[in-house]
Coordinates of N, CA and C in Angstrom, one line a residue:
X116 N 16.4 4.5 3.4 CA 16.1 4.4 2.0 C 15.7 3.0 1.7
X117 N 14.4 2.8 1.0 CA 13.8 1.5 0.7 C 14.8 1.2 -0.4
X118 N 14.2 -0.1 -0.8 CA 14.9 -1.1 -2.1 C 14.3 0.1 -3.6
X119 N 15.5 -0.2 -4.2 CA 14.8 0.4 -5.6 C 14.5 -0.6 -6.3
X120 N 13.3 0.2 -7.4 CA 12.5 -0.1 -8.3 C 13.2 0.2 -9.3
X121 N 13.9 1.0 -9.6 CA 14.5 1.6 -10.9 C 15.9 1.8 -10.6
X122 N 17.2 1.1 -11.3 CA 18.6 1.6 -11.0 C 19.2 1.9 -12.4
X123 N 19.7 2.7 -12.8 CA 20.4 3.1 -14.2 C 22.0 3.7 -13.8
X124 N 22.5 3.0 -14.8 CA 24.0 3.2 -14.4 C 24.3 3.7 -16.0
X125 N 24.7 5.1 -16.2 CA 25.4 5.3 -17.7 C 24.5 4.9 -18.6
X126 N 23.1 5.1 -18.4 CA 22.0 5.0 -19.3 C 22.0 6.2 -20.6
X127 N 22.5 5.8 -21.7 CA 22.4 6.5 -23.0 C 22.0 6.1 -24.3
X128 N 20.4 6.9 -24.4 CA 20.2 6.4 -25.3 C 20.1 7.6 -26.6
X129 N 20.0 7.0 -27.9 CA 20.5 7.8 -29.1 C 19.5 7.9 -30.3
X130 N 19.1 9.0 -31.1 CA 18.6 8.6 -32.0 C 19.3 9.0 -33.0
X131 N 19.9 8.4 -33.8 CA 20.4 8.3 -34.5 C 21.9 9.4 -33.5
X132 N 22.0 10.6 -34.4 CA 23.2 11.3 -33.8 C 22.9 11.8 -32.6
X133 N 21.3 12.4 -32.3 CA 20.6 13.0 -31.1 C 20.8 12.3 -30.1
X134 N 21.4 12.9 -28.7 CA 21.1 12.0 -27.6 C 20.4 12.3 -26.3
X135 N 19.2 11.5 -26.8 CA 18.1 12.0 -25.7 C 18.4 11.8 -24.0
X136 N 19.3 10.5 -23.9 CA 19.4 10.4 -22.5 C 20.8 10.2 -22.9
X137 N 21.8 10.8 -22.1 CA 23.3 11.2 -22.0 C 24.1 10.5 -20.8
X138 N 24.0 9.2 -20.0 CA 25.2 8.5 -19.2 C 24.3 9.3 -18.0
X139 N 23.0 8.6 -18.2 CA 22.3 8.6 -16.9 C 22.5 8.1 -15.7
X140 N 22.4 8.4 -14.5 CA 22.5 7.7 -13.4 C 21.4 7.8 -12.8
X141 N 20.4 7.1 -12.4 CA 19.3 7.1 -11.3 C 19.2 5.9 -10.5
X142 N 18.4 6.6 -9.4 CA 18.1 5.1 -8.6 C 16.2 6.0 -7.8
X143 N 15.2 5.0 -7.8 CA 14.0 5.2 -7.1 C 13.9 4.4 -6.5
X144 N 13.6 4.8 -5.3 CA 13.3 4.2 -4.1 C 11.7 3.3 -4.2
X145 N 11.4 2.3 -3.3 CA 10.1 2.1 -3.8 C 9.1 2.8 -3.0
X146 N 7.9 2.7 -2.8 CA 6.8 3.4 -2.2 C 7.1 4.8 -2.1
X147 N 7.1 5.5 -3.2 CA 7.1 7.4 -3.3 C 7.0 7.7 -4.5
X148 N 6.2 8.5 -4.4 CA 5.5 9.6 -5.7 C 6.9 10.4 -6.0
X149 N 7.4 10.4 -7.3 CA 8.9 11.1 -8.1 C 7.9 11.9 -9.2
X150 N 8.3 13.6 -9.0 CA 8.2 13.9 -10.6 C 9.3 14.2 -11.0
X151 N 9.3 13.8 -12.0 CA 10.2 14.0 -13.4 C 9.7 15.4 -13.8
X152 N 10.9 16.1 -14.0 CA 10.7 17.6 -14.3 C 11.6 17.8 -15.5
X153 N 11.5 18.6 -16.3 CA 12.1 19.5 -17.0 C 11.4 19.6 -18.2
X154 N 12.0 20.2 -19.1 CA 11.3 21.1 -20.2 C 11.3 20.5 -21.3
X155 N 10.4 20.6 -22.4 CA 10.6 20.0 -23.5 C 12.1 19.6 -24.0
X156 N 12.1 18.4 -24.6 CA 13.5 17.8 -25.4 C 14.2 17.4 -24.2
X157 N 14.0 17.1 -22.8 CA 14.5 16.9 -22.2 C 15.1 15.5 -21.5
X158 N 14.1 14.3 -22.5 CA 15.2 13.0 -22.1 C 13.3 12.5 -21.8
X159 N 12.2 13.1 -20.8 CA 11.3 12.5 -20.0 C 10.5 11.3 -20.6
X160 N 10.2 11.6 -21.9 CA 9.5 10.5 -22.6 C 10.1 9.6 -22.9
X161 N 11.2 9.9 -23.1 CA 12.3 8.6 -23.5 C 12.9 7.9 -22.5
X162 N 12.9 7.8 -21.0 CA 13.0 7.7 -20.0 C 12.0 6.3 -19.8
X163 N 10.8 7.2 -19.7 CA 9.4 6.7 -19.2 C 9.4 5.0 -20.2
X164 N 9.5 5.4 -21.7 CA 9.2 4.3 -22.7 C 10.3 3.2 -22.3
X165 N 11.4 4.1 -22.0 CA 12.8 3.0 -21.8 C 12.5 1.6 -20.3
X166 N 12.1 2.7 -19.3 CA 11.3 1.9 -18.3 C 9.8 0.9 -18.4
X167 N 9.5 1.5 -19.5 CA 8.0 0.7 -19.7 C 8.1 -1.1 -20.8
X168 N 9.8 -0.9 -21.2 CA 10.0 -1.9 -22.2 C 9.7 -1.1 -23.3
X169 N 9.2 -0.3 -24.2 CA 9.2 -0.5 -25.1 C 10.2 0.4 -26.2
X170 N 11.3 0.8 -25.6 CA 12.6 1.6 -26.3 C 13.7 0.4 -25.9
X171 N 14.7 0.3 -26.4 CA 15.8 -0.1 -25.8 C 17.0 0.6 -25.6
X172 N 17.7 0.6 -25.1 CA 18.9 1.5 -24.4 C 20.0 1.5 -25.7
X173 N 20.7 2.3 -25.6 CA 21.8 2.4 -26.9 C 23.0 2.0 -26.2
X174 N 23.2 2.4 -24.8 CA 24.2 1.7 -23.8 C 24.4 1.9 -22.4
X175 N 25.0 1.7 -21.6 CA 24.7 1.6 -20.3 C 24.1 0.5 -19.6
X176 N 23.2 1.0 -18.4 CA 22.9 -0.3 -18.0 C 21.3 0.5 -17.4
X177 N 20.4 -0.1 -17.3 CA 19.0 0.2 -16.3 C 18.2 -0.7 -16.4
X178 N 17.6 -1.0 -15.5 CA 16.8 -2.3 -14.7 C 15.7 -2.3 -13.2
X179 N 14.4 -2.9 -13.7 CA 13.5 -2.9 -12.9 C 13.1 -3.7 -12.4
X180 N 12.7 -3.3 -10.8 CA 13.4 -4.6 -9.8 C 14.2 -5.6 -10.0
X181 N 15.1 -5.0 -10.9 CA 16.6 -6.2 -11.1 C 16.9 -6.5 -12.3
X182 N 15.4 -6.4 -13.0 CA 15.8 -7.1 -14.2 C 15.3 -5.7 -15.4
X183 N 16.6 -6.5 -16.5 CA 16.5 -5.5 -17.8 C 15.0 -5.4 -18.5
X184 N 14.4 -4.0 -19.0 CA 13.0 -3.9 -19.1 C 12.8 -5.4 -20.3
X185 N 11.6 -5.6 -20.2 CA 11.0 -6.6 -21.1 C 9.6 -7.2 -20.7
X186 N 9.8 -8.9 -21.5 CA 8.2 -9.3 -21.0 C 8.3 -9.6 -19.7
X187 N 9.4 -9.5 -18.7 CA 8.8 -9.8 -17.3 C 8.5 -8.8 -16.4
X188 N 9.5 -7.4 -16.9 CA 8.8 -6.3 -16.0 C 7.4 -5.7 -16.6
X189 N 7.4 -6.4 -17.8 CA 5.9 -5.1 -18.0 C 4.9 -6.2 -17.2
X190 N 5.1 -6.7 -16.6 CA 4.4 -7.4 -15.9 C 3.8 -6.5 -14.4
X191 N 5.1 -5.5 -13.7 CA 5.3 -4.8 -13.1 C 4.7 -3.7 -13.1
X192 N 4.7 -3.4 -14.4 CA 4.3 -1.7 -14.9 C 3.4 -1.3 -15.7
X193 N 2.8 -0.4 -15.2 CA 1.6 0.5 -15.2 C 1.9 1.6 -15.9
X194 N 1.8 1.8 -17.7 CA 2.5 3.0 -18.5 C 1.1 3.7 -18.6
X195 N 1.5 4.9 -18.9 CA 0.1 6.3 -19.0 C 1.0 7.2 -20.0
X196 N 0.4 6.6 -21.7 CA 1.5 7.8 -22.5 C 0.8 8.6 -23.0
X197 N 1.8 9.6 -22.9 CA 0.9 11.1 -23.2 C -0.2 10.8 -24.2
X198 N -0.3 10.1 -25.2 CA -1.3 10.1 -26.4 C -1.8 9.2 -26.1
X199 N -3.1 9.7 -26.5 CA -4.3 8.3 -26.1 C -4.3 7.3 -27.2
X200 N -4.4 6.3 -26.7 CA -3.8 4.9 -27.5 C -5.6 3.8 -27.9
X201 N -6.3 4.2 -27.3 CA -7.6 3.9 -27.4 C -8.9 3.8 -28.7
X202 N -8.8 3.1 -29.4 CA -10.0 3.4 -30.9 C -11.0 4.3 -30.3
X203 N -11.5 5.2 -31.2 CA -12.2 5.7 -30.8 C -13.8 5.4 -30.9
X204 N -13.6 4.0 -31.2 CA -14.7 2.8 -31.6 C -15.1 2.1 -30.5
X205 N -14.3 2.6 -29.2 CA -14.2 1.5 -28.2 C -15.2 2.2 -27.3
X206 N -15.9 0.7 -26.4 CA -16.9 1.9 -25.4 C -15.2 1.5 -24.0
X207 N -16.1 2.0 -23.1 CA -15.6 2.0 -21.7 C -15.5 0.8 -21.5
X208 N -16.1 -0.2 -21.6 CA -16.0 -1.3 -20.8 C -15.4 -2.3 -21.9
X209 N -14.9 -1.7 -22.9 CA -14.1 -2.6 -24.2 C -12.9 -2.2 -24.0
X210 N -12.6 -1.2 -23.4 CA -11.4 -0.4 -23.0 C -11.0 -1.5 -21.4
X211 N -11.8 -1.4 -20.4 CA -11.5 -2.3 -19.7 C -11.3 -3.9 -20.2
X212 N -12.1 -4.5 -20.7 CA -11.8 -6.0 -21.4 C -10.7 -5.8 -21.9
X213 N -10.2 -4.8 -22.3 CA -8.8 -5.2 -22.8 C -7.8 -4.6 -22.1
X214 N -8.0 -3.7 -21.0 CA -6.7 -4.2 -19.7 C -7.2 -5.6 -18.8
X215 N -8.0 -5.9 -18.7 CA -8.6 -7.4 -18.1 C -7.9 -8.3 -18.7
X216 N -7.9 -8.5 -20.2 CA -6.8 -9.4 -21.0 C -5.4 -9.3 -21.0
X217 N -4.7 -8.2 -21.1 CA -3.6 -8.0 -21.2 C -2.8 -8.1 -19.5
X218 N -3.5 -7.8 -18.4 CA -3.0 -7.0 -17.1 C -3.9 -8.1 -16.1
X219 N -2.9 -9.0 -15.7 CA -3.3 -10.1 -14.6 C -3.2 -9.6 -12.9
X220 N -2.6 -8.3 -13.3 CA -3.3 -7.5 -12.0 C -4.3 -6.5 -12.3
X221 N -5.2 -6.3 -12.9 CA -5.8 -5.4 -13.2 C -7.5 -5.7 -12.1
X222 N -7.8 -4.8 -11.6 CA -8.9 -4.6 -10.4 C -9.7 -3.9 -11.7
X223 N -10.7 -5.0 -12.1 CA -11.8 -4.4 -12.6 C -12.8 -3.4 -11.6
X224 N -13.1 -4.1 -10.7 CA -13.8 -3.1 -9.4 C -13.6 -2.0 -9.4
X225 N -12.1 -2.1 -9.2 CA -11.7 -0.7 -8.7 C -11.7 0.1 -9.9
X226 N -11.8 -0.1 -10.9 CA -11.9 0.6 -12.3 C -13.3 1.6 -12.2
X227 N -14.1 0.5 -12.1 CA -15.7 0.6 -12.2 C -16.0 1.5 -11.1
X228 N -15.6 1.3 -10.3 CA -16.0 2.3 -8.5 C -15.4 3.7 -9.1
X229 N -13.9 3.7 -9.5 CA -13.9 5.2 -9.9 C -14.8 5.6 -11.2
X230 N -14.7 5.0 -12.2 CA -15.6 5.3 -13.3 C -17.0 6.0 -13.0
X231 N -17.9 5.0 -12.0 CA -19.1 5.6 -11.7 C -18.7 6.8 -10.7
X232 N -18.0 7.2 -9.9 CA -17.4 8.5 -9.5 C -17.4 9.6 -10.2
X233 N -17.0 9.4 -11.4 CA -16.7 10.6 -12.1 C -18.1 10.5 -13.9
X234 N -19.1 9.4 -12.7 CA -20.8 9.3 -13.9 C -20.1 9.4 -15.5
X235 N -18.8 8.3 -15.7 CA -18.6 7.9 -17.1 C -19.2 6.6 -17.3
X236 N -20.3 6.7 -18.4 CA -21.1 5.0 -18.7 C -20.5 4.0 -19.4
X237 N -20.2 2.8 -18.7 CA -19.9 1.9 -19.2 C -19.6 1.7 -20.8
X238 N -20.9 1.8 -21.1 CA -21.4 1.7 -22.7 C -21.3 3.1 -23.4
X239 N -20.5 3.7 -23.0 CA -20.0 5.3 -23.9 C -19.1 4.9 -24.6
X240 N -19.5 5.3 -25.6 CA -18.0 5.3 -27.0 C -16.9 6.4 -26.5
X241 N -15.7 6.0 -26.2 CA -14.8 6.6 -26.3 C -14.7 8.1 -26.8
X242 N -14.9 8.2 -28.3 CA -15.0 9.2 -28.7 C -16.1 10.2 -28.8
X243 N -16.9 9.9 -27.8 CA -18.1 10.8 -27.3 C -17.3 11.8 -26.2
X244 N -16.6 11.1 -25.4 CA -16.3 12.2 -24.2 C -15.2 13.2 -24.4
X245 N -15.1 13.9 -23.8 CA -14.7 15.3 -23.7 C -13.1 14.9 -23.2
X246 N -11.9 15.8 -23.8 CA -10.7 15.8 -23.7 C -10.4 15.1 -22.1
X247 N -10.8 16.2 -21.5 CA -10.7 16.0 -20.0 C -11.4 14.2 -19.4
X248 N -12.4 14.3 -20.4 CA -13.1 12.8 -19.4 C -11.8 11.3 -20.1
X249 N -11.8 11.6 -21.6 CA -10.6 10.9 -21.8 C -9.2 10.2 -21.3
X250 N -8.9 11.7 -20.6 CA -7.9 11.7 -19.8 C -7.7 10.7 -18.5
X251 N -9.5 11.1 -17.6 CA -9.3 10.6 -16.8 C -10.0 8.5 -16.9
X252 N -10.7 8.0 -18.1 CA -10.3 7.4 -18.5 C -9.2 6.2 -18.1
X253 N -8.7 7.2 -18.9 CA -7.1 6.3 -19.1 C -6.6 6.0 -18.2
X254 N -6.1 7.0 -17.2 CA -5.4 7.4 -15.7 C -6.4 6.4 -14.8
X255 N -7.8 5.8 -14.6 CA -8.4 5.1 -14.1 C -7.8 3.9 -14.3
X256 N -8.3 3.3 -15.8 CA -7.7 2.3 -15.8 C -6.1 1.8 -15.5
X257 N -5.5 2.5 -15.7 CA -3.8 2.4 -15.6 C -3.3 2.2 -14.0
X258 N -4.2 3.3 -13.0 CA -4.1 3.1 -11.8 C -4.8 1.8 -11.0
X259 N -5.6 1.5 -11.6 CA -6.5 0.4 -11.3 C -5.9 -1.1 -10.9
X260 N -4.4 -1.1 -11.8 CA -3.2 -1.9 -12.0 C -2.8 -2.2 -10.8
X261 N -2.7 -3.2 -9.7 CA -1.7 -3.7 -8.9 C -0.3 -3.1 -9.0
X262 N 0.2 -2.9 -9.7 CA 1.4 -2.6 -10.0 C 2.6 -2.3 -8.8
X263 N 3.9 -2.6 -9.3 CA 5.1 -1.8 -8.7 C 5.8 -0.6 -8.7
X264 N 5.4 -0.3 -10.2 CA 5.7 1.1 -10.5 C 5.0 1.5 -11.9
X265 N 4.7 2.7 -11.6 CA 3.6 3.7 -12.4 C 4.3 4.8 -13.3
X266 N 3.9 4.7 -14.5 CA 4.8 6.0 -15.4 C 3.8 6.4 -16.4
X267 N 3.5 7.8 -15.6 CA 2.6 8.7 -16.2 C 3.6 9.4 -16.7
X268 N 2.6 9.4 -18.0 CA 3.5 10.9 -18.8 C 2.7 11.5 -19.3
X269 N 2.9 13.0 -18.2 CA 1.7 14.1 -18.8 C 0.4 13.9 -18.4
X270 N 0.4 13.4 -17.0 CA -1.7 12.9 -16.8 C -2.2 13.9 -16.8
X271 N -1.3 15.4 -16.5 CA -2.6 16.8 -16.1 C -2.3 17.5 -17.5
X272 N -1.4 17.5 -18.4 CA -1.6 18.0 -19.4 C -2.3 18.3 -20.5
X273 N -3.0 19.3 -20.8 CA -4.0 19.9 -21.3 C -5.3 19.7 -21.4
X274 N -5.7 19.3 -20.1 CA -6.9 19.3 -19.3 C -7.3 20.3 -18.1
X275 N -8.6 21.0 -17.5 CA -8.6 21.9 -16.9 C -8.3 21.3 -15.6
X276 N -8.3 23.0 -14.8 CA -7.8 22.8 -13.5 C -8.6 22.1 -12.3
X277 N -9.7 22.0 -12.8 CA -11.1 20.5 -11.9 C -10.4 19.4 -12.1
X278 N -10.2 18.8 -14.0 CA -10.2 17.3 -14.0 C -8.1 17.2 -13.7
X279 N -7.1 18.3 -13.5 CA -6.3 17.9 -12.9 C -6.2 17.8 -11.5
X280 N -7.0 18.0 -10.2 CA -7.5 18.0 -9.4 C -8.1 16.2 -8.8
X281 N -8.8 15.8 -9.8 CA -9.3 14.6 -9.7 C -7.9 14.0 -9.9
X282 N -7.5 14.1 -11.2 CA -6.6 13.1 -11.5 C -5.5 12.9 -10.4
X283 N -5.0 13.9 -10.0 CA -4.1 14.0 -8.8 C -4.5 13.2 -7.4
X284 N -5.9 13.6 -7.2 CA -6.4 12.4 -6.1 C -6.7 11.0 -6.4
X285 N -6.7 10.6 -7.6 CA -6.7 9.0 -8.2 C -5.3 9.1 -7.7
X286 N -4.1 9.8 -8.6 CA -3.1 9.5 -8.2 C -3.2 9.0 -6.5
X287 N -3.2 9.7 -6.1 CA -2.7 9.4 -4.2 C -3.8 8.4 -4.2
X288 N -4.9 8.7 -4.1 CA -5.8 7.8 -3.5 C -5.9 6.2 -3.9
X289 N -5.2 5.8 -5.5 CA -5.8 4.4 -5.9 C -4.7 3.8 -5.8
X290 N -2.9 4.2 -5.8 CA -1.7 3.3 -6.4 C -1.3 2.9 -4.9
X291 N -0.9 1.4 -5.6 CA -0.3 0.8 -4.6 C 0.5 1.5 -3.6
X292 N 0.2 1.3 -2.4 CA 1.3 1.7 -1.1 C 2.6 1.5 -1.0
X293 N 3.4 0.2 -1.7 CA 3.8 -0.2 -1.5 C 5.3 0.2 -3.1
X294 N 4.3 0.6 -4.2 CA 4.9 0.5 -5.2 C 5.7 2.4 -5.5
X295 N 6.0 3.0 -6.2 CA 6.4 3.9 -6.9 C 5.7 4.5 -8.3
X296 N 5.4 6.0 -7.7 CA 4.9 6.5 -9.3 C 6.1 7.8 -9.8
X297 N 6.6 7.4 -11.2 CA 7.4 8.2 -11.6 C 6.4 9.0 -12.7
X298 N 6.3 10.2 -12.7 CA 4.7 11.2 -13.2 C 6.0 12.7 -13.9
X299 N 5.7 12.5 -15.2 CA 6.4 13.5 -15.8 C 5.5 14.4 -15.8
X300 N 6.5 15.8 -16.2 CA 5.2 16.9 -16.5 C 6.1 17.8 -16.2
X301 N 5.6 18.8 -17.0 CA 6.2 20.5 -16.7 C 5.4 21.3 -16.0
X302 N 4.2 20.5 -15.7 CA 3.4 21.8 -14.8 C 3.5 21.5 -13.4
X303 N 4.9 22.0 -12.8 CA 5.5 22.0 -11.3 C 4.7 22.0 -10.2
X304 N 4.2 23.2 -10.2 CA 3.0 23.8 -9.4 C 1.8 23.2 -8.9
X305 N 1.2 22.1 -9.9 CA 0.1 21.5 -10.0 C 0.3 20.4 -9.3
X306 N 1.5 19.8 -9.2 CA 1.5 18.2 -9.0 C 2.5 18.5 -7.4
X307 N 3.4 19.3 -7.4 CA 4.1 19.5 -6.3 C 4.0 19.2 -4.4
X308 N 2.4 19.4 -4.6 CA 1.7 19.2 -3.3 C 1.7 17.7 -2.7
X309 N 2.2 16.6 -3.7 CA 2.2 15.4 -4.3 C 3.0 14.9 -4.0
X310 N 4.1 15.5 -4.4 CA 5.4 14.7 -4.5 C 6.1 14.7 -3.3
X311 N 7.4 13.1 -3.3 CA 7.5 12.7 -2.3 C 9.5 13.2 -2.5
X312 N 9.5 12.9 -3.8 CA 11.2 13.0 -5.0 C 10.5 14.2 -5.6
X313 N 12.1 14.5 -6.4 CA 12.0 15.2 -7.7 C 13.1 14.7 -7.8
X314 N 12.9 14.5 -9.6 CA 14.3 15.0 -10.6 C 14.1 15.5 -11.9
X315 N 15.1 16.2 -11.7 CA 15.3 17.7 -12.8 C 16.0 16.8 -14.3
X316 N 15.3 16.8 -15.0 CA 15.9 16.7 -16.1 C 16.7 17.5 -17.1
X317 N 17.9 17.9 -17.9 CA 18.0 18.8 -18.7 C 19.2 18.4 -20.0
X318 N 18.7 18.1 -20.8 CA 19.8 17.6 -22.2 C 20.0 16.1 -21.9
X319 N 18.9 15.3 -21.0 CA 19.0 14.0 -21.1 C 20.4 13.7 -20.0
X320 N 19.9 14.5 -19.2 CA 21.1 14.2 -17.9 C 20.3 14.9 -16.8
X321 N 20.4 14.1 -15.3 CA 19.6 14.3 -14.1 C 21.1 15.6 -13.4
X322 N 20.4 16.5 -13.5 CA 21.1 17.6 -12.9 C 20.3 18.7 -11.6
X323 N 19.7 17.9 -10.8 CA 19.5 18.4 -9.2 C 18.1 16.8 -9.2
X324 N 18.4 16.5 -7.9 CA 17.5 15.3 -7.6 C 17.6 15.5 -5.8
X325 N 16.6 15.0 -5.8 CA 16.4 14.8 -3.9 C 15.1 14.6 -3.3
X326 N 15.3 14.5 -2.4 CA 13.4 14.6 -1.4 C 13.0 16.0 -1.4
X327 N 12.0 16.1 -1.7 CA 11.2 17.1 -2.1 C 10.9 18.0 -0.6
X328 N 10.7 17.6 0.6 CA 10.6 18.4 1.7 C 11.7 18.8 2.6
X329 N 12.9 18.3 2.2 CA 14.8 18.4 2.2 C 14.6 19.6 1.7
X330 N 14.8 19.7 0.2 CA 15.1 20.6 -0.3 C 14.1 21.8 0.0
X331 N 12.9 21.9 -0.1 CA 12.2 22.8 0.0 C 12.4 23.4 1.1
X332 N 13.3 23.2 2.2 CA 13.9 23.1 3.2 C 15.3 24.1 3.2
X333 N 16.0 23.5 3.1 CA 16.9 23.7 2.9 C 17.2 24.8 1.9
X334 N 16.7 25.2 0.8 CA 16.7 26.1 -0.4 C 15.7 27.5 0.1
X335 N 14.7 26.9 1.0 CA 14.0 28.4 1.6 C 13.4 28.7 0.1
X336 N 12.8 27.2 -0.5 CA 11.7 27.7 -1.7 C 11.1 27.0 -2.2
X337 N 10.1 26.8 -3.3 CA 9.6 25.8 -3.7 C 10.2 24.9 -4.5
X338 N 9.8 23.8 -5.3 CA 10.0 23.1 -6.3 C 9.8 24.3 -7.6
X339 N 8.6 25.0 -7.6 CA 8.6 25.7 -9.0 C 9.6 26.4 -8.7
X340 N 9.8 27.2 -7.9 CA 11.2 28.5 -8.1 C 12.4 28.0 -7.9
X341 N 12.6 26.6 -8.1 CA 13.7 26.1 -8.0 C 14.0 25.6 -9.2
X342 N 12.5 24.7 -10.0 CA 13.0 24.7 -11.4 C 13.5 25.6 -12.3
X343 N 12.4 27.0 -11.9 CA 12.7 28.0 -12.5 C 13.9 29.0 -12.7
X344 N 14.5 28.4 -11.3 CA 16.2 29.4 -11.3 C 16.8 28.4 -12.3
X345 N 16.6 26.9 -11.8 CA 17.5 25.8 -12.6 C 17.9 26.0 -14.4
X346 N 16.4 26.3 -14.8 CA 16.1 26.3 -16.2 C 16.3 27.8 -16.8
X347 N 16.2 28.5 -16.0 CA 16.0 30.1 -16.4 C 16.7 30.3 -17.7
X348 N 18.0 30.1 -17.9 CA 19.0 30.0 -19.5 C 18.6 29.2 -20.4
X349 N 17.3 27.8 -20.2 CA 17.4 26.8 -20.7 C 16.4 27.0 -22.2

């Protein structure tokens, strides 16, 4: 087992009486693709934001590569949130200038190499392209990142079965070797082929976790029909 990226001890966080994450315990290993599984209301986005710096914890303890999230790890991390955060005023390459400014690892190159890959023009307004081109977009730039660790939330979500396809090979093909992608999502099936972990989320508590070719192993099934017995009541 490598050094973790991510260690949470009794991670609980609250809104107001609601408690999204419930006396968490995790630990990620570094260099492996993790999805984060479970069903809506399930803790995932609140997780992802808690790790990206921008939530704070209500109590407990979690920390990346060592230290409590803030201005030094987002230095680390590479966030992909479900909603596109982009003016719709912006072209492509304004969208890059401003991970170029913000993100002192950011590989404009490698932006621009995938970009012309998928024939998105520089000088396209944002809100010219299509849900799916949006998507991939985003997921370009984000991966493009040096990074240690990567928290997509929802990259194949409500885009077709081609542009989740691409995005899944950005995934593998552009993120650091060396670093960790924790990739939420309910659609099991799609990303599964992928993954290196899983953990099952459910009421803001990790309730089945492991190596993904262990268990598929050992259980005599997949990841979907495993979530699916998991959740079946849920």
């Amino acid at each position: 087992m490598s050094e973790s990226i991510v260690s949470a001890r009794e991670l609980t966080k609250k809104y107001g009486s609601f408690c999204a994450l419930d006396r968490m315990d995790l630990d990620l290993p570094l260099g492996r693709i993790v999805g984060l599984l479970g069903p809506n209301g399930s803790g995932k986005t609140t997780l992802l934001k808690l790790l990206a710096g921008l939530l704070t914890k209500t109590s407990g303890e979690v920390l990346v590569d060592g230290m409590e999230p803030g201005v030094k790890t987002k230095a680390l991390v590479s966030y992909l949130p479900e909603r596109t955060y982009f003016g719709s005023y912006m072209s492509i390459e304004e969208c890059a200038d401003y991970f170029s400014d913000f993100y002192a690892d950011f590989d404009r190159q490698l932006a621009y190499d995938m970009l012309g890959t998928l024939r998105i023009p520089l000088k396209a307004k944002f809100r010219t392209l299509s849900k799916g081109s949006r998507e991939k977009v985003q997921l370009v730039l984000v991966m493009a990142r040096r990074a240690k660790l990567y928290l997509l939330d929802e990259p194949i979500g409500g885009v077709d079965p081609a542009a989740r396809d691409y995005i899944l090979k950005t995934i593998i093909g552009n993120y650091n070797p060396g670093a960790t992608v924790l990739l939420s999502t309910h659609l099991i099936s799609d990303i599964e082929p992928i993954l290196d972990d899983f953990i099952f989320l459910k009421e803001g508590r990790v309730v089945c976790a492991g190596v993904a070719d262990e268990v598929r192993e050992a259980q005599g099934k997949s990841l979907d029909e495993l979530f699916r017995e998991v959740f079946k009541c849920f």
